[in-house]
Amino acid sequence: KAGVTQTPRYLIKTRGQQVTLSCSPISGHRSVSWYQQTPGQGLQFLFEYFSETQRNKGNFPGRFSGRQFSNSRSEMNVSTLELGDSALYLCASRTYNEQFFGPGTRLTVL
Amino acid sequence: GENVGLHLPTLSVQEGDNSIINCAYSNSASDYFIWYKQESGKGPQFIIDIRSNMDKRQGQRVTVLLNKTVKHLSLQIAATQPGDSAVYFCAESYTNTGNQFYFGTGTSLTVIP
């Protein structure tokens, strides 16, 4: 089986712009979660989607949003980018328990 | 988020020695745990998991121990190799949050040849 894929792998944006990141889960996985990873902060949970519905949400502002399509692919969007949004954004898909991560999208906000 | 913490931020071991990476968690209701390995520039890689009804689980060169009494999780790596150098995260989840995962900040393992 192919693993979790994320596109693009790298992005450079400027403050105030918006960005959309994409994630394709492992075939058959219906749950997709998004995380933000910054140095020293570990993995911060953004949200989880299951069958096109947001099932869990972390403590991030409303500028961070996501969605899931009928084929389980997911996108996350960040509007009005801030310098502090620079991070590695990780997508993970899972079956009932085991969770597998993609390689991440490295977002740099200038 | 939950207080899933790690005792040591860095760990250095000699090649061939055994490594032990520790993790403390605060929620006694947590019922599922995963250890991940993250190499530079890559996403976290699933290593091994354990459910709360178990105390120990073994994989290939790795063993996870769970002590629910003191809410402690450890990852043991046997015969550590240079390729084991990475950051290791523990993650916990529990059913009443819809299996949402909480992660610690990670332990950086360096294997000295």
JSON list of C-alpha atoms in Angstrom, two decimals:
[
{"chain": "A", "resi": 1, "resn": "LYS", "atom": "CA", "xyz": [0.00, 0.00, 0.00]},
{"chain": "A", "resi": 2, "resn": "ALA", "atom": "CA", "xyz": [1.17, 3.51, -0.70]},
{"chain": "A", "resi": 3, "resn": "GLY", "atom": "CA", "xyz": [1.75, 5.65, 2.36]},
{"chain": "A", "resi": 4, "resn": "VAL", "atom": "CA", "xyz": [0.28, 9.00, 3.25]},
{"chain": "A", "resi": 5, "resn": "THR", "atom": "CA", "xyz": [1.19, 11.61, 0.69]},
{"chain": "A", "resi": 6, "resn": "GLN", "atom": "CA", "xyz": [1.26, 15.35, 1.14]},
{"chain": "A", "resi": 7, "resn": "THR", "atom": "CA", "xyz": [1.61, 18.13, -1.38]},
{"chain": "A", "resi": 8, "resn": "PRO", "atom": "CA", "xyz": [3.38, 20.37, -1.76]},
{"chain": "A", "resi": 9, "resn": "ARG", "atom": "CA", "xyz": [6.43, 19.39, 0.27]},
{"chain": "A", "resi": 10, "resn": "TYR", "atom": "CA", "xyz": [7.67, 22.96, 0.59]},
{"chain": "A", "resi": 11, "resn": "LEU", "atom": "CA", "xyz": [5.96, 26.33, 0.45]},
{"chain": "A", "resi": 12, "resn": "ILE", "atom": "CA", "xyz": [7.07, 29.90, 0.91]},
{"chain": "A", "resi": 13, "resn": "LYS", "atom": "CA", "xyz": [4.42, 32.52, 1.50]},
{"chain": "A", "resi": 14, "resn": "THR", "atom": "CA", "xyz": [4.29, 36.07, 2.79]},
{"chain": "A", "resi": 15, "resn": "ARG", "atom": "CA", "xyz": [2.30, 37.44, 5.68]},
{"chain": "A", "resi": 16, "resn": "GLY", "atom": "CA", "xyz": [-1.34, 38.00, 4.91]},
{"chain": "A", "resi": 17, "resn": "GLN", "atom": "CA", "xyz": [-1.52, 35.38, 2.18]},
{"chain": "A", "resi": 18, "resn": "GLN", "atom": "CA", "xyz": [-3.45, 32.19, 2.43]},
{"chain": "A", "resi": 19, "resn": "VAL", "atom": "CA", "xyz": [-2.32, 28.64, 1.75]},
{"chain": "A", "resi": 20, "resn": "THR", "atom": "CA", "xyz": [-3.92, 25.28, 1.02]},
{"chain": "A", "resi": 21, "resn": "LEU", "atom": "CA", "xyz": [-2.20, 22.02, 1.79]},
{"chain": "A", "resi": 22, "resn": "SER", "atom": "CA", "xyz": [-3.29, 18.64, 0.53]},
{"chain": "A", "resi": 23, "resn": "CYS", "atom": "CA", "xyz": [-3.17, 15.15, 2.01]},
{"chain": "A", "resi": 24, "resn": "SER", "atom": "CA", "xyz": [-4.00, 11.78, 0.53]},
{"chain": "A", "resi": 25, "resn": "PRO", "atom": "CA", "xyz": [-4.44, 9.08, 3.18]},
{"chain": "A", "resi": 26, "resn": "ILE", "atom": "CA", "xyz": [-3.55, 5.44, 2.95]},
{"chain": "A", "resi": 27, "resn": "SER", "atom": "CA", "xyz": [-6.09, 3.60, 0.87]},
{"chain": "A", "resi": 28, "resn": "GLY", "atom": "CA", "xyz": [-8.96, 2.46, 3.05]},
{"chain": "A", "resi": 29, "resn": "HIS", "atom": "CA", "xyz": [-8.25, 4.91, 5.85]},
{"chain": "A", "resi": 30, "resn": "ARG", "atom": "CA", "xyz": [-11.17, 7.20, 6.51]},
{"chain": "A", "resi": 31, "resn": "SER", "atom": "CA", "xyz": [-9.69, 9.31, 9.27]},
{"chain": "A", "resi": 32, "resn": "VAL", "atom": "CA", "xyz": [-7.30, 12.14, 8.49]},
{"chain": "A", "resi": 33, "resn": "SER", "atom": "CA", "xyz": [-5.71, 14.33, 11.14]},
{"chain": "A", "resi": 34, "resn": "TRP", "atom": "CA", "xyz": [-3.60, 17.44, 10.76]},
{"chain": "A", "resi": 35, "resn": "TYR", "atom": "CA", "xyz": [-0.82, 18.56, 13.06]},
{"chain": "A", "resi": 36, "resn": "GLN", "atom": "CA", "xyz": [1.47, 21.53, 13.29]},
{"chain": "A", "resi": 37, "resn": "GLN", "atom": "CA", "xyz": [5.06, 20.90, 14.34]},
{"chain": "A", "resi": 38, "resn": "THR", "atom": "CA", "xyz": [7.40, 23.70, 15.38]},
{"chain": "A", "resi": 39, "resn": "PRO", "atom": "CA", "xyz": [10.82, 23.48, 17.06]},
{"chain": "A", "resi": 40, "resn": "GLY", "atom": "CA", "xyz": [10.45, 22.76, 20.74]},
{"chain": "A", "resi": 41, "resn": "GLN", "atom": "CA", "xyz": [6.65, 22.53, 20.59]},
{"chain": "A", "resi": 42, "resn": "GLY", "atom": "CA", "xyz": [6.22, 18.99, 19.48]},
{"chain": "A", "resi": 43, "resn": "LEU", "atom": "CA", "xyz": [3.15, 18.05, 17.56]},
{"chain": "A", "resi": 44, "resn": "GLN", "atom": "CA", "xyz": [0.12, 20.23, 18.05]},
{"chain": "A", "resi": 45, "resn": "PHE", "atom": "CA", "xyz": [-3.18, 18.76, 16.97]},
{"chain": "A", "resi": 46, "resn": "LEU", "atom": "CA", "xyz": [-5.17, 20.88, 14.53]},
{"chain": "A", "resi": 47, "resn": "PHE", "atom": "CA", "xyz": [-8.19, 18.79, 13.58]},
{"chain": "A", "resi": 48, "resn": "GLU", "atom": "CA", "xyz": [-9.39, 15.41, 12.50]},
{"chain": "A", "resi": 49, "resn": "TYR", "atom": "CA", "xyz": [-11.79, 14.50, 9.74]},
{"chain": "A", "resi": 50, "resn": "PHE", "atom": "CA", "xyz": [-13.71, 11.28, 9.38]},
{"chain": "A", "resi": 51, "resn": "SER", "atom": "CA", "xyz": [-16.08, 10.57, 6.53]},
{"chain": "A", "resi": 52, "resn": "GLU", "atom": "CA", "xyz": [-16.04, 14.21, 5.44]},
{"chain": "A", "resi": 53, "resn": "THR", "atom": "CA", "xyz": [-16.95, 15.47, 8.93]},
{"chain": "A", "resi": 54, "resn": "GLN", "atom": "CA", "xyz": [-14.73, 17.21, 11.42]},
{"chain": "A", "resi": 55, "resn": "ARG", "atom": "CA", "xyz": [-14.60, 14.91, 14.41]},
{"chain": "A", "resi": 56, "resn": "ASN", "atom": "CA", "xyz": [-12.07, 16.65, 16.66]},
{"chain": "A", "resi": 57, "resn": "LYS", "atom": "CA", "xyz": [-10.57, 20.10, 16.78]},
{"chain": "A", "resi": 58, "resn": "GLY", "atom": "CA", "xyz": [-7.52, 21.44, 18.56]},
{"chain": "A", "resi": 59, "resn": "ASN", "atom": "CA", "xyz": [-6.92, 24.88, 20.01]},
{"chain": "A", "resi": 60, "resn": "PHE", "atom": "CA", "xyz": [-6.07, 26.83, 16.91]},
{"chain": "A", "resi": 61, "resn": "PRO", "atom": "CA", "xyz": [-7.66, 30.06, 15.66]},
{"chain": "A", "resi": 62, "resn": "GLY", "atom": "CA", "xyz": [-10.34, 30.06, 13.02]},
{"chain": "A", "resi": 63, "resn": "ARG", "atom": "CA", "xyz": [-7.76, 31.00, 10.38]},
{"chain": "A", "resi": 64, "resn": "PHE", "atom": "CA", "xyz": [-6.99, 27.28, 10.30]},
{"chain": "A", "resi": 65, "resn": "SER", "atom": "CA", "xyz": [-9.62, 25.23, 8.57]},
{"chain": "A", "resi": 66, "resn": "GLY", "atom": "CA", "xyz": [-9.92, 21.97, 6.77]},
{"chain": "A", "resi": 67, "resn": "ARG", "atom": "CA", "xyz": [-12.14, 19.70, 4.83]},
{"chain": "A", "resi": 68, "resn": "GLN", "atom": "CA", "xyz": [-12.31, 16.14, 3.64]},
{"chain": "A", "resi": 69, "resn": "PHE", "atom": "CA", "xyz": [-13.60, 14.84, 0.35]},
{"chain": "A", "resi": 70, "resn": "SER", "atom": "CA", "xyz": [-15.59, 11.73, -0.40]},
{"chain": "A", "resi": 71, "resn": "ASN", "atom": "CA", "xyz": [-12.42, 9.89, -1.42]},
{"chain": "A", "resi": 72, "resn": "SER", "atom": "CA", "xyz": [-10.96, 10.68, 2.05]},
{"chain": "A", "resi": 73, "resn": "ARG", "atom": "CA", "xyz": [-8.43, 13.14, 0.67]},
{"chain": "A", "resi": 74, "resn": "SER", "atom": "CA", "xyz": [-8.15, 16.17, 2.88]},
{"chain": "A", "resi": 75, "resn": "GLU", "atom": "CA", "xyz": [-7.08, 19.76, 2.58]},
{"chain": "A", "resi": 76, "resn": "MET", "atom": "CA", "xyz": [-6.23, 22.30, 5.20]},
{"chain": "A", "resi": 77, "resn": "ASN", "atom": "CA", "xyz": [-6.28, 26.02, 4.67]},
{"chain": "A", "resi": 78, "resn": "VAL", "atom": "CA", "xyz": [-4.62, 28.78, 6.58]},
{"chain": "A", "resi": 79, "resn": "SER", "atom": "CA", "xyz": [-5.80, 32.29, 5.87]},
{"chain": "A", "resi": 80, "resn": "THR", "atom": "CA", "xyz": [-4.11, 35.60, 6.69]},
{"chain": "A", "resi": 81, "resn": "LEU", "atom": "CA", "xyz": [-0.77, 33.95, 7.31]},
{"chain": "A", "resi": 82, "resn": "GLU", "atom": "CA", "xyz": [1.37, 35.11, 10.20]},
{"chain": "A", "resi": 83, "resn": "LEU", "atom": "CA", "xyz": [5.09, 34.64, 10.76]},
{"chain": "A", "resi": 84, "resn": "GLY", "atom": "CA", "xyz": [4.30, 32.23, 13.58]},
{"chain": "A", "resi": 85, "resn": "ASP", "atom": "CA", "xyz": [2.53, 29.92, 11.17]},
{"chain": "A", "resi": 86, "resn": "SER", "atom": "CA", "xyz": [5.89, 28.81, 9.81]},
{"chain": "A", "resi": 87, "resn": "ALA", "atom": "CA", "xyz": [6.03, 25.14, 10.65]},
{"chain": "A", "resi": 88, "resn": "LEU", "atom": "CA", "xyz": [5.97, 21.61, 9.40]},
{"chain": "A", "resi": 89, "resn": "TYR", "atom": "CA", "xyz": [2.38, 20.59, 8.78]},
{"chain": "A", "resi": 90, "resn": "LEU", "atom": "CA", "xyz": [1.80, 16.90, 9.10]},
{"chain": "A", "resi": 91, "resn": "CYS", "atom": "CA", "xyz": [-1.10, 14.84, 7.97]},
{"chain": "A", "resi": 92, "resn": "ALA", "atom": "CA", "xyz": [-1.86, 11.45, 9.45]},
{"chain": "A", "resi": 93, "resn": "SER", "atom": "CA", "xyz": [-4.33, 8.78, 8.47]},
{"chain": "A", "resi": 94, "resn": "ARG", "atom": "CA", "xyz": [-5.48, 5.86, 10.48]},
{"chain": "A", "resi": 95, "resn": "THR", "atom": "CA", "xyz": [-7.67, 2.87, 10.78]},
{"chain": "A", "resi": 96, "resn": "TYR", "atom": "CA", "xyz": [-9.23, 2.34, 14.19]},
{"chain": "A", "resi": 97, "resn": "ASN", "atom": "CA", "xyz": [-6.10, 3.03, 16.22]},
{"chain": "A", "resi": 98, "resn": "GLU", "atom": "CA", "xyz": [-2.81, 2.90, 14.35]},
{"chain": "A", "resi": 99, "resn": "GLN", "atom": "CA", "xyz": [-1.96, 6.30, 12.96]},
{"chain": "A", "resi": 100, "resn": "PHE", "atom": "CA", "xyz": [0.51, 6.84, 10.11]},
{"chain": "A", "resi": 101, "resn": "PHE", "atom": "CA", "xyz": [2.04, 10.13, 9.10]},
{"chain": "A", "resi": 102, "resn": "GLY", "atom": "CA", "xyz": [2.93, 11.67, 5.79]},
{"chain": "A", "resi": 103, "resn": "PRO", "atom": "CA", "xyz": [6.24, 13.43, 5.12]},
{"chain": "A", "resi": 104, "resn": "GLY", "atom": "CA", "xyz": [4.78, 16.84, 5.88]},
{"chain": "A", "resi": 105, "resn": "THR", "atom": "CA", "xyz": [4.64, 20.20, 4.16]},
{"chain": "A", "resi": 106, "resn": "ARG", "atom": "CA", "xyz": [7.26, 22.70, 5.26]},
{"chain": "A", "resi": 107, "resn": "LEU", "atom": "CA", "xyz": [5.60, 26.13, 5.27]},
{"chain": "A", "resi": 108, "resn": "THR", "atom": "CA", "xyz": [7.74, 29.24, 5.59]},
{"chain": "A", "resi": 109, "resn": "VAL", "atom": "CA", "xyz": [6.04, 32.58, 6.08]},
{"chain": "A", "resi": 110, "resn": "LEU", "atom": "CA", "xyz": [8.14, 35.63, 5.29]},
{"chain": "B", "resi": 1, "resn": "GLY", "atom": "CA", "xyz": [-3.40, 19.59, 25.29]},
{"chain": "B", "resi": 2, "resn": "GLU", "atom": "CA", "xyz": [-2.60, 16.78, 27.63]},
{"chain": "B", "resi": 3, "resn": "ASN", "atom": "CA", "xyz": [0.62, 16.71, 29.57]},
{"chain": "B", "resi": 4, "resn": "VAL", "atom": "CA", "xyz": [2.46, 13.99, 27.73]},
{"chain": "B", "resi": 5, "resn": "GLY", "atom": "CA", "xyz": [5.97, 14.72, 28.82]},
{"chain": "B", "resi": 6, "resn": "LEU", "atom": "CA", "xyz": [9.40, 13.24, 28.37]},
{"chain": "B", "resi": 7, "resn": "HIS", "atom": "CA", "xyz": [11.96, 12.87, 31.10]},
{"chain": "B", "resi": 8, "resn": "LEU", "atom": "CA", "xyz": [14.99, 13.75, 28.98]},
{"chain": "B", "resi": 9, "resn": "PRO", "atom": "CA", "xyz": [15.13, 15.92, 25.88]},
{"chain": "B", "resi": 10, "resn": "THR", "atom": "CA", "xyz": [18.38, 14.30, 24.62]},
{"chain": "B", "resi": 11, "resn": "LEU", "atom": "CA", "xyz": [20.00, 10.91, 24.93]},
{"chain": "B", "resi": 12, "resn": "SER", "atom": "CA", "xyz": [23.37, 9.71, 23.63]},
{"chain": "B", "resi": 13, "resn": "VAL", "atom": "CA", "xyz": [24.30, 6.05, 23.49]},
{"chain": "B", "resi": 14, "resn": "GLN", "atom": "CA", "xyz": [27.14, 4.01, 22.10]},
{"chain": "B", "resi": 15, "resn": "GLU", "atom": "CA", "xyz": [26.47, 1.90, 19.07]},
{"chain": "B", "resi": 16, "resn": "GLY", "atom": "CA", "xyz": [25.55, -1.59, 20.14]},
{"chain": "B", "resi": 17, "resn": "ASP", "atom": "CA", "xyz": [24.25, -0.54, 23.54]},
{"chain": "B", "resi": 18, "resn": "ASN", "atom": "CA", "xyz": [20.61, -0.64, 24.51]},
{"chain": "B", "resi": 19, "resn": "SER", "atom": "CA", "xyz": [18.63, 2.60, 24.62]},
{"chain": "B", "resi": 20, "resn": "ILE", "atom": "CA", "xyz": [15.75, 3.45, 26.92]},
{"chain": "B", "resi": 21, "resn": "ILE", "atom": "CA", "xyz": [13.53, 6.40, 26.17]},
{"chain": "B", "resi": 22, "resn": "ASN", "atom": "CA", "xyz": [10.98, 7.39, 28.77]},
{"chain": "B", "resi": 23, "resn": "CYS", "atom": "CA", "xyz": [7.65, 9.14, 28.64]},
{"chain": "B", "resi": 24, "resn": "ALA", "atom": "CA", "xyz": [5.26, 10.25, 31.35]},
{"chain": "B", "resi": 25, "resn": "TYR", "atom": "CA", "xyz": [1.59, 10.86, 30.77]},
{"chain": "B", "resi": 26, "resn": "SER", "atom": "CA", "xyz": [-0.95, 12.51, 33.01]},
{"chain": "B", "resi": 27, "resn": "ASN", "atom": "CA", "xyz": [-4.29, 11.04, 32.01]},
{"chain": "B", "resi": 28, "resn": "SER", "atom": "CA", "xyz": [-5.02, 7.77, 33.71]},
{"chain": "B", "resi": 29, "resn": "ALA", "atom": "CA", "xyz": [-7.88, 7.23, 31.28]},
{"chain": "B", "resi": 30, "resn": "SER", "atom": "CA", "xyz": [-5.51, 6.94, 28.32]},
{"chain": "B", "resi": 31, "resn": "ASP", "atom": "CA", "xyz": [-5.94, 3.54, 26.78]},
{"chain": "B", "resi": 32, "resn": "TYR", "atom": "CA", "xyz": [-3.71, 3.50, 23.74]},
{"chain": "B", "resi": 33, "resn": "PHE", "atom": "CA", "xyz": [-0.13, 4.57, 23.20]},
{"chain": "B", "resi": 34, "resn": "ILE", "atom": "CA", "xyz": [2.18, 4.83, 20.22]},
{"chain": "B", "resi": 35, "resn": "TRP", "atom": "CA", "xyz": [5.89, 5.44, 19.88]},
{"chain": "B", "resi": 36, "resn": "TYR", "atom": "CA", "xyz": [7.06, 7.31, 16.81]},
{"chain": "B", "resi": 37, "resn": "LYS", "atom": "CA", "xyz": [10.49, 7.92, 15.33]},
{"chain": "B", "resi": 38, "resn": "GLN", "atom": "CA", "xyz": [11.13, 11.07, 13.38]},
{"chain": "B", "resi": 39, "resn": "GLU", "atom": "CA", "xyz": [14.25, 11.51, 11.31]},
{"chain": "B", "resi": 40, "resn": "SER", "atom": "CA", "xyz": [15.35, 14.89, 10.11]},
{"chain": "B", "resi": 41, "resn": "GLY", "atom": "CA", "xyz": [13.20, 16.16, 7.27]},
{"chain": "B", "resi": 42, "resn": "LYS", "atom": "CA", "xyz": [10.69, 13.33, 7.52]},
{"chain": "B", "resi": 43, "resn": "GLY", "atom": "CA", "xyz": [7.34, 12.73, 9.09]},
{"chain": "B", "resi": 44, "resn": "PRO", "atom": "CA", "xyz": [7.01, 10.62, 12.24]},
{"chain": "B", "resi": 45, "resn": "GLN", "atom": "CA", "xyz": [7.27, 6.91, 11.59]},
{"chain": "B", "resi": 46, "resn": "PHE", "atom": "CA", "xyz": [5.14, 4.46, 13.55]},
{"chain": "B", "resi": 47, "resn": "ILE", "atom": "CA", "xyz": [7.36, 2.16, 15.62]},
{"chain": "B", "resi": 48, "resn": "ILE", "atom": "CA", "xyz": [5.21, 0.25, 18.04]},
{"chain": "B", "resi": 49, "resn": "ASP", "atom": "CA", "xyz": [1.98, 0.62, 19.95]},
{"chain": "B", "resi": 50, "resn": "ILE", "atom": "CA", "xyz": [0.47, -0.76, 23.13]},
{"chain": "B", "resi": 51, "resn": "ARG", "atom": "CA", "xyz": [-2.97, -0.83, 24.62]},
{"chain": "B", "resi": 52, "resn": "SER", "atom": "CA", "xyz": [-3.66, -0.17, 28.27]},
{"chain": "B", "resi": 53, "resn": "ASN", "atom": "CA", "xyz": [-4.62, -3.79, 28.92]},
{"chain": "B", "resi": 54, "resn": "MET", "atom": "CA", "xyz": [-1.00, -4.77, 28.29]},
{"chain": "B", "resi": 55, "resn": "ASP", "atom": "CA", "xyz": [2.21, -4.10, 30.22]},
{"chain": "B", "resi": 56, "resn": "LYS", "atom": "CA", "xyz": [4.71, -5.00, 27.56]},
{"chain": "B", "resi": 57, "resn": "ARG", "atom": "CA", "xyz": [4.89, -5.43, 23.85]},
{"chain": "B", "resi": 58, "resn": "GLN", "atom": "CA", "xyz": [7.83, -6.42, 21.72]},
{"chain": "B", "resi": 59, "resn": "GLY", "atom": "CA", "xyz": [8.70, -5.69, 18.15]},
{"chain": "B", "resi": 60, "resn": "GLN", "atom": "CA", "xyz": [11.82, -6.04, 16.10]},
{"chain": "B", "resi": 61, "resn": "ARG", "atom": "CA", "xyz": [14.60, -4.74, 18.39]},
{"chain": "B", "resi": 62, "resn": "VAL", "atom": "CA", "xyz": [12.09, -2.60, 20.24]},
{"chain": "B", "resi": 63, "resn": "THR", "atom": "CA", "xyz": [10.08, -3.16, 23.38]},
{"chain": "B", "resi": 64, "resn": "VAL", "atom": "CA", "xyz": [7.48, -0.86, 24.88]},
{"chain": "B", "resi": 65, "resn": "LEU", "atom": "CA", "xyz": [6.71, -1.05, 28.57]},
{"chain": "B", "resi": 66, "resn": "LEU", "atom": "CA", "xyz": [3.64, 0.49, 30.13]},
{"chain": "B", "resi": 67, "resn": "ASN", "atom": "CA", "xyz": [3.32, 1.15, 33.83]},
{"chain": "B", "resi": 68, "resn": "LYS", "atom": "CA", "xyz": [-0.19, 2.40, 34.44]},
{"chain": "B", "resi": 69, "resn": "THR", "atom": "CA", "xyz": [0.36, 2.76, 38.17]},
{"chain": "B", "resi": 70, "resn": "VAL", "atom": "CA", "xyz": [2.83, 5.59, 37.69]},
{"chain": "B", "resi": 71, "resn": "LYS", "atom": "CA", "xyz": [1.61, 6.56, 34.23]},
{"chain": "B", "resi": 72, "resn": "HIS", "atom": "CA", "xyz": [4.90, 5.86, 32.58]},
{"chain": "B", "resi": 73, "resn": "LEU", "atom": "CA", "xyz": [5.79, 4.55, 29.16]},
{"chain": "B", "resi": 74, "resn": "SER", "atom": "CA", "xyz": [9.20, 3.52, 27.92]},
{"chain": "B", "resi": 75, "resn": "LEU", "atom": "CA", "xyz": [10.73, 2.47, 24.64]},
{"chain": "B", "resi": 76, "resn": "GLN", "atom": "CA", "xyz": [13.68, 0.13, 24.71]},
{"chain": "B", "resi": 77, "resn": "ILE", "atom": "CA", "xyz": [15.84, -0.25, 21.64]},
{"chain": "B", "resi": 78, "resn": "ALA", "atom": "CA", "xyz": [18.19, -3.20, 21.63]},
{"chain": "B", "resi": 79, "resn": "ALA", "atom": "CA", "xyz": [21.63, -3.05, 20.04]},
{"chain": "B", "resi": 80, "resn": "THR", "atom": "CA", "xyz": [21.23, 0.57, 19.02]},
{"chain": "B", "resi": 81, "resn": "GLN", "atom": "CA", "xyz": [22.47, 1.39, 15.54]},
{"chain": "B", "resi": 82, "resn": "PRO", "atom": "CA", "xyz": [23.46, 4.70, 13.92]},
{"chain": "B", "resi": 83, "resn": "GLY", "atom": "CA", "xyz": [20.23, 4.54, 11.92]},
{"chain": "B", "resi": 84, "resn": "ASP", "atom": "CA", "xyz": [18.31, 4.77, 15.17]},
{"chain": "B", "resi": 85, "resn": "SER", "atom": "CA", "xyz": [19.45, 8.36, 15.63]},
{"chain": "B", "resi": 86, "resn": "ALA", "atom": "CA", "xyz": [16.27, 10.41, 15.52]},
{"chain": "B", "resi": 87, "resn": "VAL", "atom": "CA", "xyz": [13.70, 12.14, 17.68]},
{"chain": "B", "resi": 88, "resn": "TYR", "atom": "CA", "xyz": [11.32, 9.79, 19.43]},
{"chain": "B", "resi": 89, "resn": "PHE", "atom": "CA", "xyz": [7.81, 10.78, 20.43]},
{"chain": "B", "resi": 90, "resn": "CYS", "atom": "CA", "xyz": [5.28, 9.05, 22.56]},
{"chain": "B", "resi": 91, "resn": "ALA", "atom": "CA", "xyz": [1.60, 9.67, 21.92]},
{"chain": "B", "resi": 92, "resn": "GLU", "atom": "CA", "xyz": [-1.42, 8.84, 24.01]},
{"chain": "B", "resi": 93, "resn": "SER", "atom": "CA", "xyz": [-5.07, 8.70, 23.23]},
{"chain": "B", "resi": 94, "resn": "TYR", "atom": "CA", "xyz": [-8.26, 7.83, 25.01]},
{"chain": "B", "resi": 95, "resn": "THR", "atom": "CA", "xyz": [-11.67, 6.95, 23.82]},
{"chain": "B", "resi": 96, "resn": "ASN", "atom": "CA", "xyz": [-13.58, 9.84, 25.35]},
{"chain": "B", "resi": 97, "resn": "THR", "atom": "CA", "xyz": [-11.79, 12.30, 23.09]},
{"chain": "B", "resi": 98, "resn": "GLY", "atom": "CA", "xyz": [-12.63, 10.27, 20.03]},
{"chain": "B", "resi": 99, "resn": "ASN", "atom": "CA", "xyz": [-9.15, 8.78, 20.10]},
{"chain": "B", "resi": 100, "resn": "GLN", "atom": "CA", "xyz": [-7.48, 12.13, 19.67]},
{"chain": "B", "resi": 101, "resn": "PHE", "atom": "CA", "xyz": [-3.73, 11.80, 20.10]},
{"chain": "B", "resi": 102, "resn": "TYR", "atom": "CA", "xyz": [-1.58, 13.91, 22.38]},
{"chain": "B", "resi": 103, "resn": "PHE", "atom": "CA", "xyz": [2.16, 14.05, 21.85]},
{"chain": "B", "resi": 104, "resn": "GLY", "atom": "CA", "xyz": [5.17, 14.85, 23.98]},
{"chain": "B", "resi": 105, "resn": "THR", "atom": "CA", "xyz": [7.90, 17.18, 22.76]},
{"chain": "B", "resi": 106, "resn": "GLY", "atom": "CA", "xyz": [10.22, 14.32, 21.90]},
{"chain": "B", "resi": 107, "resn": "THR", "atom": "CA", "xyz": [13.59, 12.88, 22.91]},
{"chain": "B", "resi": 108, "resn": "SER", "atom": "CA", "xyz": [16.51, 13.26, 20.57]},
{"chain": "B", "resi": 109, "resn": "LEU", "atom": "CA", "xyz": [18.55, 10.06, 20.43]},
{"chain": "B", "resi": 110, "resn": "THR", "atom": "CA", "xyz": [22.11, 10.24, 19.16]},
{"chain": "B", "resi": 111, "resn": "VAL", "atom": "CA", "xyz": [24.00, 7.03, 18.52]},
{"chain": "B", "resi": 112, "resn": "ILE", "atom": "CA", "xyz": [27.75, 7.36, 18.82]},
{"chain": "B", "resi": 113, "resn": "PRO", "atom": "CA", "xyz": [29.63, 5.03, 16.43]}
]
